[in-house]
Coordinates of C-alpha atoms in Angstrom, one line a residue:
X992 CA 30.1 144.0 -102.7
X993 CA 27.2 144.4 -105.4
X994 CA 27.5 140.7 -106.4
X995 CA 24.0 138.7 -106.2
X996 CA 24.9 135.6 -105.7
X997 CA 22.5 132.2 -106.7
X998 CA 22.4 128.0 -107.1
X999 CA 20.1 127.2 -109.5
X1000 CA 19.6 122.8 -109.3
X1001 CA 23.3 122.9 -111.0
X1002 CA 25.1 125.6 -110.4
X1003 CA 26.0 128.9 -108.2
X1004 CA 25.7 131.3 -109.8
X1005 CA 26.4 135.5 -109.8
X1006 CA 24.5 138.4 -111.3
X1007 CA 26.5 141.5 -111.3
X1008 CA 24.4 145.5 -111.7
X1009 CA 24.8 146.0 -114.6
X1010 CA 23.8 142.9 -115.9
X1011 CA 26.7 140.1 -116.5
X1012 CA 26.1 137.3 -114.7
X1013 CA 27.7 133.7 -115.1
X1014 CA 28.7 129.8 -114.6
X1015 CA 31.2 130.4 -109.9
X1016 CA 30.9 126.3 -110.6
X1017 CA 28.8 123.2 -111.2
X1018 CA 26.9 121.6 -108.2
X1019 CA 27.3 117.2 -107.9
X1020 CA 24.1 118.0 -105.2
X1021 CA 21.5 121.2 -104.7
X1022 CA 22.4 123.8 -101.8
X1023 CA 20.8 126.7 -101.0
X1024 CA 23.1 129.6 -100.2
X1025 CA 22.5 131.0 -96.2
X1026 CA 25.6 134.0 -96.9
X1027 CA 28.4 134.3 -99.1
X1028 CA 31.2 136.8 -96.9
X1029 CA 34.9 137.3 -98.1
X1030 CA 34.9 135.2 -100.9
X1031 CA 33.5 132.3 -98.6
X1032 CA 29.7 130.9 -99.6
X1033 CA 27.4 129.0 -96.2
X1034 CA 25.1 127.0 -97.2
X1035 CA 22.4 123.8 -96.2
X1036 CA 22.0 120.4 -98.1
X1037 CA 19.5 118.2 -98.6
X1038 CA 20.4 116.4 -95.6
X1039 CA 19.9 119.8 -93.8
X1040 CA 23.8 119.7 -92.6
X1041 CA 25.2 123.8 -92.3
X1042 CA 29.0 123.6 -94.6
X1043 CA 31.0 126.9 -96.1
X1044 CA 32.7 126.6 -99.2
X1045 CA 35.3 128.5 -101.1
X1046 CA 34.1 131.0 -104.4
X1047 CA 36.8 131.4 -106.7
X1048 CA 35.6 134.9 -107.0
X1049 CA 38.3 135.9 -110.0
X1050 CA 35.9 136.4 -112.3
X1051 CA 33.1 138.5 -111.0
X1052 CA 35.0 140.7 -109.5
X1053 CA 37.3 141.3 -112.2
X1054 CA 34.0 142.5 -114.1
X1055 CA 32.8 144.0 -110.7
X1056 CA 36.4 146.1 -110.7
X1057 CA 35.8 147.6 -114.7
X1058 CA 31.9 148.0 -114.3
X1059 CA 32.8 150.8 -111.3
X1060 CA 36.1 151.4 -112.8
X1061 CA 38.6 151.0 -110.1
X1062 CA 41.3 150.3 -114.0
X1063 CA 44.1 149.4 -111.0
X1064 CA 42.1 146.8 -109.8
X1065 CA 41.3 145.6 -113.0
X1066 CA 44.7 145.4 -114.3
X1067 CA 45.4 143.4 -110.5
X1068 CA 43.0 140.5 -111.7
X1069 CA 44.0 140.5 -115.0
X1070 CA 47.6 140.2 -113.6
X1071 CA 47.4 137.6 -110.4
X1072 CA 44.3 136.3 -111.3
X1073 CA 43.8 132.1 -113.4
X1074 CA 42.1 134.8 -115.9
X1075 CA 41.3 133.3 -119.6
X1076 CA 43.3 136.1 -122.0
X1077 CA 41.7 135.5 -125.2
X1078 CA 38.2 135.7 -122.6
X1079 CA 39.7 138.5 -121.0
X1080 CA 40.4 140.1 -124.3
X1081 CA 37.2 140.1 -126.1
X1082 CA 35.6 140.7 -123.2
X1083 CA 37.0 144.3 -122.3
X1084 CA 36.6 144.7 -126.5
X1085 CA 33.3 144.0 -125.5
X1086 CA 31.5 146.0 -123.0
X1087 CA 33.5 148.9 -125.0
X1088 CA 37.0 149.0 -123.5
X1089 CA 39.8 148.0 -126.5
X1090 CA 42.0 150.7 -124.3
X1091 CA 42.4 148.4 -121.4
X1092 CA 42.9 145.1 -123.5
X1093 CA 45.8 147.6 -125.3
X1094 CA 47.6 147.6 -122.4
X1095 CA 48.1 143.2 -121.9
X1096 CA 48.2 142.5 -126.0
X1097 CA 52.0 141.6 -126.7
X1098 CA 50.3 140.1 -130.9
X1099 CA 50.5 142.5 -133.4
X1100 CA 47.5 141.8 -135.9
X1101 CA 45.5 141.5 -131.5
X1102 CA 46.7 145.1 -131.4
X1103 CA 46.2 147.0 -134.3
X1104 CA 42.1 144.6 -134.3
X1105 CA 41.3 146.7 -130.9

């Protein structure tokens, strides 16, 4: 879906086509990703065993939808995803989408600032 998922020694991270990146989650032990498919990551650990793990892809799928201007998906991710309100509003404003942020803000002072 256009998202590059990779690991460092201590994190599983993502990178979007527009250059945005972030951390999906922290790791206890280093792993080596083989494949990410339908929100499931397949990997090899240092004991050479193959494992799979569900990923919380909410944040990067929200950002990818925004980058692709799929505003109905953006609205769905905000309504159904577990995204932190102020962080999402700040991200929308920073990326030049204050009109999208307005739909999700009820506080009058925050609406005025957008």
